[in-house]
Each structure stands twice: as C-alpha cells, then as structure tokens.
C-alpha cells in the first residue's frame, strides 16, 4: 500500500514536468509582452527593453526554462512581474477562499445528492424518482450564472439573508465566513448535485438487485439500513469517482465563479495574471492545479480500498 | 411442539400482466413439521422459489402479488403480518439460505459482522456476548478458525465456507423454520455432500423444520423426509421420499426421475478416427505480483496430456479450480498457454501468433456454460450465428441459408432467426449456441459445462443433440463438466483433473467401474443419491 502511494507520487514528476514544458512554451509563443504592460502606454522602446532585460526575458528560451526549472526544484516559485511579491506569497494569500469555496460546494453537493439518489433508486419509477431525475436534468441545463443571479436576487437582495458579493476570511469568524460562501457554494453545487444524484441512483439501482440485498432483508433488516448500510457502501466506488472528478473540475472552474462573486481567490489571481502576462504566476498556478488533479486522482483510487476490501494495491 | 411449523394453504401468487401464464403458483398447499426436511422439487418456472419467497415475504414488489391462500408459521398467518412484524419474524422464527454463496453475502462487510447483524437487529445483547455467540455458531457449522474468519471478507473464503457462513447466519437465533433455496447447486460435489450433511445435522440437533428447494433428485434422495413435486405452479405429487422416488405416480415426476442420468455408463466401442487434438505437457501458470509484491503463482494446468480423436467425446471432469476450464481455454487459445504444445491436425498451435491463429479459430469452437450470457442480448440470434462464417468470407446470403439449416438441425424453427436471445428459453438458447458453433464447421467442439445451467429434462435433450452432431459431423468433442452423471452418459473416455493435474484417465466405463485415484473415488462417494435405486419407469 505505502509502496503504491510512493510509486503514484513518483509518477507525478513526469506529469508535472510535461505540464511545465508545455505551459512555459505556450506562454512564450503567444503574443503579448509583460514588459510592455508593466511599462505602461507611454513607455519608450528602450524602457521596455530595460525591463525585459531585468526580468530575464532577453535570454534564450532554453536558458530561461532551465533557470526557472532550477529555481522550482529549489522550492522557489519565483517573483511576480506585476504584483512585486513572490509567487509563493501570492498563492498562499489567495488559496483560502478557493479551497473554502470548493470544499463547501462539494460537501453541499454530496450531502444533498446522495440521499436524493438513494431515494430515487429505492422508489424507482414512482413520482419521487421522476421529480428527482427531473431536477437533475434542470440542474444540468440551467447555466450557472442564471442560478447565481436568481439566488442573489431572492436571498441576498429581497430577503437579505446573505451578502450579495465578497468574501470573509475564516480568521474573522466561522459564521461570517460560512454566510459569505453559502450562495456561491450552492450555485456551484447545483450541477454536481445533478451529476452525483444521477450516478448514485444508477449505482444503487444496480446493487439493489443483488442477492445480498435479499439476504439482508431475509435477516429482518430495516429498509433504511438495507439502503444505507448494505446498498450504498457497495455502490460507493462509482459515486466516489464522480465526486473526485467534481472536485477536480471545481478547482479548475473557480476562475469563472470567483469573478462573478468577487471572491479574491486563485481564480481571480489567474485572470489578473493572464491579463498582465505575469509568466511566473501563471506557470506556478497551472503547475499547482495539475498537482492537485493528480493528488485527487490518487485519493480517489485509495478511497476505493476503504469501500471495497476486494480492491488492494 | 405438536402442530406443524409451516403450513401453506392454497397459496396463489399472481404474475404480472403479459406473462406466459396468469399465476406463478396456484392453490399450492404443503406442510413442514418440526424436525422434518421437506424437499420441493421442480424445474425452473415450477414456482418452487416463488412459494418459498412468499413465506419470507420477499416476493419482488409490484411484480408478484399474493392473490389468495394462507401461510401459517407456527399458526400465525405471515401474509397478514405487518411489515414490522414480518421483519421481526425473519431471522428469528424463519430464515433462509440461498443458492449463490458468492453473491448472497455482502462483499464489503466481514463475515463475522454479517452474522452479528442478525443479533444486532433482533437482540439487545452487548457486543462481547454477541461476538461469543457468533464465534460459537461459526464453530457449530464447522468453520475452521472462527476467530480469524470473523474478520475475513467473503471473497477470501471458498464457496463451501461462504455457504457455511450463510447457514450460521440463518441459524444463529435458532429459527423454527429454515428455508434452503437450492443451497448446494452452485457448489462442487464434495462440498455439496458436506453442506448437505451439515444441514441434516443442524436440523436434527436443533429440531428445525427445513423447507429445501432443489431441482436435483440426487439431493432429494440424500436428504429429504418428504417430497413435494411442483410443475408450472401446481403441486403434482407429494409423499415420503421413498414413495416418490421409488414409486412415482404422476407422469411429470416419472419424467423427471427418468431424466436423471445414471452413474452407470453404457458400454461404448473405442473410436478409431484420426487424432484431431493432442496436448503435450500443456502448462498454464497464472502469475501475480509486480515490482514490489511477492510473486504469487498458480499452476492452473500442469503437464496436461490429452488426446481426442475425431468422432470421440473426451470428458474432463473435476471440481472448480481443478483447471478443466483452463485447459479448454488454452486449446481454443482464448488464453495463452505458458508452455507445452497443442497439436491440432499436424500443427502445434500453442505459440502461434494471433494472425496465423485465425484458421485454427474456425476449426475449434466452444459452447459455454451460461446460455443467458454467452449470446449478445442486443443482436438477433441470426446475426450471432452468421457473424462467424461471414468473418471467414462467406456471403451473407449463404451464411443465412446455412443458419436456417442449422436451426432446423438443432430443433428450432428457422423463422426464429430474427428473434433476440431473451425470447428463448435456456435450453433453446443453448441449442442456438450449438448452432452458432457448428456454423463455423469446426473439427473440434469444446463444451464447457454446456448443460450445467439447464433443467434435467432439458439437459437430457441437449446431451442428445450434442451426441447427434458429433456423429453427424464426425466431431472431436471435449466435454468439460463437474457432473459425473452427465459425464457417464456422453463421454467415451474421461480425464479426471485435480489442482491442475490429470490424476486419472481412461475409458469411461472402466474409470466408473474401478476408479484408481483417491480423488476420483472421493468424487464418486460425494455424488448425491449414489446409493439410491431410482425407479426406472417407462
């Protein structure tokens, strides 16, 4: 098991290296000069050239790459061209809102979707099933911004229960933090509720026709326990996979949501960095995201062993 | 106790609309007295499982509904019981064991916890006492090392051990009634013998009434006190085991008993056709392990040497895990043999690369065990039959004409080619599988447990069909089976396998009359009903 984890972690190295090469090349090959943006509209060619030299952009590309790679291997993510801070500082400032939002969204999605999916499976073909599945179709098809503005209009503007926009740091108290995240998290979670509920329904339906469900009933077990203790655990593997994919997509998707809700997280940072052609920041964020993807996949694979003892690594 | 434990009176269960008949069971009555084993015998569709599930209240909701009658468990009508009352009764007064120990246990919960669950549901015992009780019941069903096995998961146990767990789970609260739904059908003969012994022993020791569902008259002869014969939802005959088995009254019972193949093989002359297939020191090793894990090797077949002539049927007999299917699959090159030779005609095909293997695939065809799963459910049977010949260049018109001929040959209407597998019965599907195999004009036909999933009466017909096509096409037939009775009927010679090794082979009549190897003898001893002289009535 431990050797498996180590091997999987070692396997992230070539993945991250490939990502690093591609990100680096793409940034250098796309138009847009960070020096020109920093220098402003009225700068002379000489000023821009000076800035380029200072940033090291005048070196040959290969040399730039190895300098960057060398500093990353030493644990140094470099310095932002634009914000005049180290990339590490920037990311650590911005990571809390992003993780909070992703975490709350996925918790909300799981807590709502799994009981709904189980219920729909148990009552397959009845009106309950049809209502749940109907909602999940709507959840899939209504765009996030429509749900977002609708929720803001009802719960923030009309009822005033939640703030319209903005983010409260968790250090300022759990309740304000939670309150600031409820609407964005719920908005984001709608599509995942739809996805996870559907997957749960399908997976549980399949398990419900298994012989051991009949055995559990023959023992005199109650229906609730048959569903949640016997069926759900056996149905867990595909559900966990979908949740894992959900987390990965969420982290990639924060770019849009954080802009809509004015949340100062990694997504906003990415947008700002791209607009400013802030190469070190863009590179670091993309590397970090890819590492998280790989890590989530590993966690999902490992969680299989908890749900199904037949799976061993 | 004086009254019967279970009394079913005029039970009628309705089938959903559009089924082939109106009632799954109609006016079924039967009784189980304390300390009595009552066998309900019948083929698939006879309603024997429906009756037993009705007792437990486990009929699938919305599909099967009880339309009339009473089921009295120690005098209490369970059909009138509330859902809660029914749950209370299950596991305490009545319990059930099922056919497939592989699937009847929850794969993600330890065996001990699954037995413990019954106690958690129905008693208030503290954890330590529950554990003692679980270990005790595991001991009583003769599970080795119960303390260790408590924490084992079902997949770590053998089929027989799993069935013992099921029995332990059913008996832990000493129910008055045990319903056993084909509990030994999925097990090897030697394991079956042990489980039958265990059921009889538990029943005797605890005075439990047992309702034992089976299709196998060998099992009936082994265990039953009384027998209830069912056909198409009706009870056609009841009586004591001896009465029914030696002096059956109803024509259906007579037919069923006649269809049980005997353990005495007929004398057969030696086949002298050319050798169609020969293996030379055939080995198959399943290797596990990688860089970091220990290498686990399983020798599924070790130095297997068999020879089949054209026109001859060679039986490979053995229990699960003996390697008989591995040998068959190597010969068909569905899996790669590890070493050794497979000579077909005069070519060694053991190591041929896939491209050069194609002509061989035509020569060697397999019929698999489960006709429900070996036909693609989304293709018409015609499409399944013509696919092979068309892959080898036959025109569609020719292939269809051939398929029509083959359908006639296997006893089905050629017009049924457009239908889909689910529209056929199990026996018909197996005929289709045989037609599909024959469409390739093979020289070697491998039947891998081809009749094991079929009812006895259907089994007899399919065996006849296999023997007919062997004669007609001068086929070399490799017949893989776990069932000695079947092997006795159809095989010219048999090879007995155990743990990947052929321990004995020879002419069927000789092996049956005078088995040399200890394992072969233990197989014969375990065959259910071997000492019973079944009535042979015309």
mmCIF file of N, CA and C in Angstrom, chain A residues 78-160:
data_model
loop_
_atom_site.group_PDB
_atom_site.id
_atom_site.type_symbol
_atom_site.label_atom_id
_atom_site.label_comp_id
_atom_site.label_asym_id
_atom_site.label_seq_id
_atom_site.Cartn_x
_atom_site.Cartn_y
_atom_site.Cartn_z
ATOM 1 N N UNK A 78 9.590 31.752 -7.752
ATOM 2 C CA UNK A 78 9.932 32.982 -8.476
ATOM 3 C C UNK A 78 9.150 34.177 -7.966
ATOM 4 N N UNK A 79 9.316 35.284 -8.676
ATOM 5 C CA UNK A 79 8.695 36.528 -8.231
ATOM 6 C C UNK A 79 7.746 37.018 -9.308
ATOM 7 N N UNK A 80 6.617 37.535 -8.895
ATOM 8 C CA UNK A 80 5.646 38.033 -9.866
ATOM 9 C C UNK A 80 6.218 39.252 -10.584
ATOM 10 N N UNK A 81 5.995 39.335 -11.908
ATOM 11 C CA UNK A 81 6.430 40.510 -12.667
ATOM 12 C C UNK A 81 5.623 41.725 -12.245
ATOM 13 N N UNK A 82 4.375 41.492 -11.927
ATOM 14 C CA UNK A 82 3.390 42.548 -11.869
ATOM 15 C C UNK A 82 3.068 42.977 -10.449
ATOM 16 N N UNK A 83 2.896 41.983 -9.550
ATOM 17 C CA UNK A 83 2.444 42.316 -8.195
ATOM 18 C C UNK A 83 3.591 42.691 -7.260
ATOM 19 N N UNK A 84 4.822 42.481 -7.717
ATOM 20 C CA UNK A 84 6.002 42.784 -6.901
ATOM 21 C C UNK A 84 5.994 42.001 -5.591
ATOM 22 N N UNK A 85 5.537 40.781 -5.645
ATOM 23 C CA UNK A 85 5.580 39.889 -4.483
ATOM 24 C C UNK A 85 6.111 38.561 -4.976
ATOM 25 N N UNK A 86 6.514 37.683 -4.041
ATOM 26 C CA UNK A 86 6.895 36.349 -4.510
ATOM 27 C C UNK A 86 5.605 35.598 -4.863
ATOM 28 N N UNK A 87 5.747 34.689 -5.803
ATOM 29 C CA UNK A 87 4.588 33.915 -6.242
ATOM 30 C C UNK A 87 4.027 33.111 -5.073
ATOM 31 N N UNK A 88 4.948 32.629 -4.236
ATOM 32 C CA UNK A 88 4.519 31.835 -3.087
ATOM 33 C C UNK A 88 3.583 32.636 -2.186
ATOM 34 N N UNK A 89 3.995 33.882 -1.908
ATOM 35 C CA UNK A 89 3.162 34.776 -1.085
ATOM 36 C C UNK A 89 1.781 34.957 -1.712
ATOM 37 N N UNK A 90 1.802 35.236 -3.015
ATOM 38 C CA UNK A 90 0.547 35.488 -3.718
ATOM 39 C C UNK A 90 -0.410 34.294 -3.595
ATOM 40 N N UNK A 91 0.147 33.127 -3.877
ATOM 41 C CA UNK A 91 -0.709 31.930 -3.845
ATOM 42 C C UNK A 91 -1.213 31.658 -2.442
ATOM 43 N N UNK A 92 -0.350 31.787 -1.440
ATOM 44 C CA UNK A 92 -0.820 31.460 -0.092
ATOM 45 C C UNK A 92 -1.866 32.453 0.389
ATOM 46 N N UNK A 93 -1.803 33.707 -0.111
ATOM 47 C CA UNK A 93 -2.858 34.663 0.244
ATOM 48 C C UNK A 93 -4.200 34.254 -0.358
ATOM 49 N N UNK A 94 -4.115 33.728 -1.595
ATOM 50 C CA UNK A 94 -5.342 33.523 -2.349
ATOM 51 C C UNK A 94 -5.938 32.122 -2.226
ATOM 52 N N UNK A 95 -5.207 31.226 -1.574
ATOM 53 C CA UNK A 95 -5.659 29.832 -1.639
ATOM 54 C C UNK A 95 -6.856 29.576 -0.717
ATOM 55 N N UNK A 96 -6.940 30.313 0.391
ATOM 56 C CA UNK A 96 -8.006 30.027 1.354
ATOM 57 C C UNK A 96 -9.413 30.166 0.760
ATOM 58 N N UNK A 97 -9.725 31.309 0.108
ATOM 59 C CA UNK A 97 -11.083 31.426 -0.459
ATOM 60 C C UNK A 97 -11.381 30.310 -1.458
ATOM 61 N N UNK A 98 -10.400 29.974 -2.297
ATOM 62 C CA UNK A 98 -10.635 28.958 -3.321
ATOM 63 C C UNK A 98 -10.940 27.606 -2.699
ATOM 64 N N UNK A 99 -10.082 27.212 -1.747
ATOM 65 C CA UNK A 99 -10.312 25.916 -1.097
ATOM 66 C C UNK A 99 -11.623 25.915 -0.328
ATOM 67 N N UNK A 100 -11.928 27.023 0.370
ATOM 68 C CA UNK A 100 -13.172 27.097 1.136
ATOM 69 C C UNK A 100 -14.367 26.873 0.228
ATOM 70 N N UNK A 101 -14.354 27.583 -0.903
ATOM 71 C CA UNK A 101 -15.486 27.502 -1.821
ATOM 72 C C UNK A 101 -15.614 26.083 -2.373
ATOM 73 N N UNK A 102 -14.486 25.516 -2.811
ATOM 74 C CA UNK A 102 -14.521 24.171 -3.398
ATOM 75 C C UNK A 102 -15.004 23.165 -2.358
ATOM 76 N N UNK A 103 -14.477 23.262 -1.149
ATOM 77 C CA UNK A 103 -14.812 22.330 -0.088
ATOM 78 C C UNK A 103 -16.304 22.394 0.247
ATOM 79 N N UNK A 104 -16.781 23.622 0.458
ATOM 80 C CA UNK A 104 -18.183 23.778 0.836
ATOM 81 C C UNK A 104 -19.106 23.296 -0.276
ATOM 82 N N UNK A 105 -18.729 23.613 -1.512
ATOM 83 C CA UNK A 105 -19.538 23.197 -2.653
ATOM 84 C C UNK A 105 -19.668 21.684 -2.699
ATOM 85 N N UNK A 106 -18.551 20.997 -2.531
ATOM 86 C CA UNK A 106 -18.589 19.551 -2.705
ATOM 87 C C UNK A 106 -19.309 18.896 -1.525
ATOM 88 N N UNK A 107 -19.126 19.463 -0.323
ATOM 89 C CA UNK A 107 -19.833 18.912 0.836
ATOM 90 C C UNK A 107 -21.345 19.058 0.648
ATOM 91 N N UNK A 108 -21.731 20.256 0.221
ATOM 92 C CA UNK A 108 -23.143 20.524 -0.029
ATOM 93 C C UNK A 108 -23.695 19.554 -1.075
ATOM 94 N N UNK A 109 -22.936 19.383 -2.143
ATOM 95 C CA UNK A 109 -23.384 18.515 -3.236
ATOM 96 C C UNK A 109 -23.561 17.079 -2.742
ATOM 97 N N UNK A 110 -22.573 16.578 -1.991
ATOM 98 C CA UNK A 110 -22.624 15.185 -1.532
ATOM 99 C C UNK A 110 -23.789 14.995 -0.560
ATOM 100 N N UNK A 111 -23.927 15.937 0.369
ATOM 101 C CA UNK A 111 -24.955 15.794 1.404
ATOM 102 C C UNK A 111 -26.357 15.825 0.809
ATOM 103 N N UNK A 112 -26.547 16.629 -0.220
ATOM 104 C CA UNK A 112 -27.873 16.690 -0.837
ATOM 105 C C UNK A 112 -28.072 15.554 -1.844
ATOM 106 N N UNK A 113 -27.043 15.316 -2.661
ATOM 107 C CA UNK A 113 -27.230 14.433 -3.812
ATOM 108 C C UNK A 113 -27.372 12.964 -3.425
ATOM 109 N N UNK A 114 -26.586 12.500 -2.460
ATOM 110 C CA UNK A 114 -26.589 11.058 -2.191
ATOM 111 C C UNK A 114 -27.923 10.565 -1.639
ATOM 112 N N UNK A 115 -28.491 11.245 -0.615
ATOM 113 C CA UNK A 115 -29.825 10.787 -0.182
ATOM 114 C C UNK A 115 -30.863 10.859 -1.301
ATOM 115 N N UNK A 116 -30.800 11.923 -2.110
ATOM 116 C CA UNK A 116 -31.747 12.037 -3.220
ATOM 117 C C UNK A 116 -31.596 10.865 -4.184
ATOM 118 N N UNK A 117 -30.346 10.543 -4.513
ATOM 119 C CA UNK A 117 -30.091 9.455 -5.457
ATOM 120 C C UNK A 117 -30.571 8.121 -4.906
ATOM 121 N N UNK A 118 -30.294 7.881 -3.622
ATOM 122 C CA UNK A 118 -30.717 6.626 -2.994
ATOM 123 C C UNK A 118 -32.245 6.533 -2.981
ATOM 124 N N UNK A 119 -32.870 7.650 -2.630
ATOM 125 C CA UNK A 119 -34.327 7.677 -2.582
ATOM 126 C C UNK A 119 -34.918 7.395 -3.967
ATOM 127 N N UNK A 120 -34.346 8.024 -4.987
ATOM 128 C CA UNK A 120 -34.846 7.835 -6.347
ATOM 129 C C UNK A 120 -34.698 6.371 -6.763
ATOM 130 N N UNK A 121 -33.581 5.763 -6.375
ATOM 131 C CA UNK A 121 -33.362 4.364 -6.741
ATOM 132 C C UNK A 121 -34.370 3.470 -6.020
ATOM 133 N N UNK A 122 -34.575 3.757 -4.718
ATOM 134 C CA UNK A 122 -35.471 2.929 -3.921
ATOM 135 C C UNK A 122 -36.900 3.027 -4.443
ATOM 136 N N UNK A 123 -37.271 4.226 -4.862
ATOM 137 C CA UNK A 123 -38.623 4.440 -5.372
ATOM 138 C C UNK A 123 -38.608 4.517 -6.892
ATOM 139 N N UNK A 124 -37.823 3.660 -7.511
ATOM 140 C CA UNK A 124 -37.670 3.715 -8.962
ATOM 141 C C UNK A 124 -39.020 3.668 -9.671
ATOM 142 N N UNK A 125 -39.197 4.589 -10.621
ATOM 143 C CA UNK A 125 -40.413 4.576 -11.429
ATOM 144 C C UNK A 125 -41.580 5.314 -10.810
ATOM 145 N N UNK A 126 -41.476 5.715 -9.542
ATOM 146 C CA UNK A 126 -42.573 6.457 -8.927
ATOM 147 C C UNK A 126 -42.387 7.957 -9.186
ATOM 148 N N UNK A 127 -43.332 8.753 -8.682
ATOM 149 C CA UNK A 127 -43.224 10.197 -8.914
ATOM 150 C C UNK A 127 -41.977 10.770 -8.238
ATOM 151 N N UNK A 128 -41.580 10.200 -7.087
ATOM 152 C CA UNK A 128 -40.382 10.719 -6.400
ATOM 153 C C UNK A 128 -39.174 10.612 -7.324
ATOM 154 N N UNK A 129 -39.030 9.431 -7.918
ATOM 155 C CA UNK A 129 -37.934 9.193 -8.844
ATOM 156 C C UNK A 129 -37.973 10.210 -9.973
ATOM 157 N N UNK A 130 -39.169 10.406 -10.522
ATOM 158 C CA UNK A 130 -39.272 11.316 -11.675
ATOM 159 C C UNK A 130 -38.960 12.757 -11.283
ATOM 160 N N UNK A 131 -39.403 13.157 -10.073
ATOM 161 C CA UNK A 131 -39.114 14.527 -9.630
ATOM 162 C C UNK A 131 -37.597 14.704 -9.466
ATOM 163 N N UNK A 132 -36.951 13.752 -8.800
ATOM 164 C CA UNK A 132 -35.503 13.868 -8.582
ATOM 165 C C UNK A 132 -34.765 13.926 -9.917
ATOM 166 N N UNK A 133 -35.146 13.014 -10.813
ATOM 167 C CA UNK A 133 -34.444 12.997 -12.096
ATOM 168 C C UNK A 133 -34.757 14.247 -12.920
ATOM 169 N N UNK A 134 -36.005 14.734 -12.787
ATOM 170 C CA UNK A 134 -36.367 15.971 -13.481
ATOM 171 C C UNK A 134 -35.499 17.123 -12.997
ATOM 172 N N UNK A 135 -35.335 17.231 -11.670
ATOM 173 C CA UNK A 135 -34.495 18.282 -11.117
ATOM 174 C C UNK A 135 -33.062 18.145 -11.622
ATOM 175 N N UNK A 136 -32.616 16.899 -11.760
ATOM 176 C CA UNK A 136 -31.222 16.760 -12.157
ATOM 177 C C UNK A 136 -31.041 17.185 -13.617
ATOM 178 N N UNK A 137 -32.061 16.984 -14.437
ATOM 179 C CA UNK A 137 -31.957 17.485 -15.821
ATOM 180 C C UNK A 137 -31.897 19.011 -15.813
ATOM 181 N N UNK A 138 -32.754 19.625 -14.985
ATOM 182 C CA UNK A 138 -32.730 21.090 -14.888
ATOM 183 C C UNK A 138 -31.369 21.560 -14.378
ATOM 184 N N UNK A 139 -30.865 20.868 -13.351
ATOM 185 C CA UNK A 139 -29.567 21.221 -12.785
ATOM 186 C C UNK A 139 -28.470 21.203 -13.826
ATOM 187 N N UNK A 140 -28.553 20.214 -14.730
ATOM 188 C CA UNK A 140 -27.550 20.135 -15.785
ATOM 189 C C UNK A 140 -27.666 21.287 -16.772
ATOM 190 N N UNK A 141 -28.929 21.667 -17.052
ATOM 191 C CA UNK A 141 -29.106 22.509 -18.226
ATOM 192 C C UNK A 141 -29.178 24.001 -17.928
ATOM 193 N N UNK A 142 -29.511 24.389 -16.680
ATOM 194 C CA UNK A 142 -29.568 25.822 -16.393
ATOM 195 C C UNK A 142 -28.152 26.342 -16.174
ATOM 196 N N UNK A 143 -27.765 27.411 -16.878
ATOM 197 C CA UNK A 143 -26.395 27.914 -16.728
ATOM 198 C C UNK A 143 -26.139 28.422 -15.310
ATOM 199 N N UNK A 144 -24.885 28.315 -14.877
ATOM 200 C CA UNK A 144 -24.513 28.704 -13.519
ATOM 201 C C UNK A 144 -24.875 30.153 -13.230
ATOM 202 N N UNK A 145 -24.646 31.060 -14.211
ATOM 203 C CA UNK A 145 -24.885 32.477 -13.895
ATOM 204 C C UNK A 145 -26.368 32.770 -13.689
ATOM 205 N N UNK A 146 -27.238 32.017 -14.358
ATOM 206 C CA UNK A 146 -28.676 32.222 -14.161
ATOM 207 C C UNK A 146 -29.047 31.855 -12.725
ATOM 208 N N UNK A 147 -28.602 30.665 -12.303
ATOM 209 C CA UNK A 147 -28.874 30.238 -10.921
ATOM 210 C C UNK A 147 -28.278 31.247 -9.955
ATOM 211 N N UNK A 148 -27.054 31.661 -10.233
ATOM 212 C CA UNK A 148 -26.345 32.607 -9.360
ATOM 213 C C UNK A 148 -27.145 33.880 -9.179
ATOM 214 N N UNK A 149 -27.537 34.527 -10.286
ATOM 215 C CA UNK A 149 -28.241 35.805 -10.163
ATOM 216 C C UNK A 149 -29.622 35.625 -9.553
ATOM 217 N N UNK A 150 -30.261 34.502 -9.867
ATOM 218 C CA UNK A 150 -31.564 34.215 -9.283
ATOM 219 C C UNK A 150 -31.450 34.107 -7.762
ATOM 220 N N UNK A 151 -30.455 33.367 -7.302
ATOM 221 C CA UNK A 151 -30.264 33.193 -5.862
ATOM 222 C C UNK A 151 -29.900 34.524 -5.208
ATOM 223 N N UNK A 152 -29.038 35.290 -5.856
ATOM 224 C CA UNK A 152 -28.668 36.596 -5.306
ATOM 225 C C UNK A 152 -29.914 37.472 -5.188
ATOM 226 N N UNK A 153 -30.737 37.454 -6.236
ATOM 227 C CA UNK A 153 -31.939 38.298 -6.236
ATOM 228 C C UNK A 153 -32.871 37.912 -5.082
ATOM 229 N N UNK A 154 -33.120 36.607 -4.924
ATOM 230 C CA UNK A 154 -34.059 36.173 -3.888
ATOM 231 C C UNK A 154 -33.463 36.283 -2.487
ATOM 232 N N UNK A 155 -32.304 35.674 -2.281
ATOM 233 C CA UNK A 155 -31.818 35.518 -0.897
ATOM 234 C C UNK A 155 -30.948 36.678 -0.422
ATOM 235 N N UNK A 156 -30.323 37.391 -1.349
ATOM 236 C CA UNK A 156 -29.481 38.499 -0.901
ATOM 237 C C UNK A 156 -30.221 39.826 -1.002
ATOM 238 N N UNK A 157 -30.859 40.089 -2.147
ATOM 239 C CA UNK A 157 -31.488 41.399 -2.325
ATOM 240 C C UNK A 157 -32.874 41.445 -1.680
ATOM 241 N N UNK A 158 -33.747 40.456 -2.008
ATOM 242 C CA UNK A 158 -35.107 40.502 -1.461
ATOM 243 C C UNK A 158 -35.153 40.150 0.018
ATOM 244 N N UNK A 159 -34.538 39.005 0.375
ATOM 245 C CA UNK A 159 -34.658 38.550 1.764
ATOM 246 C C UNK A 159 -33.517 39.054 2.643
ATOM 247 N N UNK A 160 -32.405 39.394 2.014
ATOM 248 C CA UNK A 160 -31.293 39.937 2.775
ATOM 249 C C UNK A 160 -30.632 38.953 3.721
#
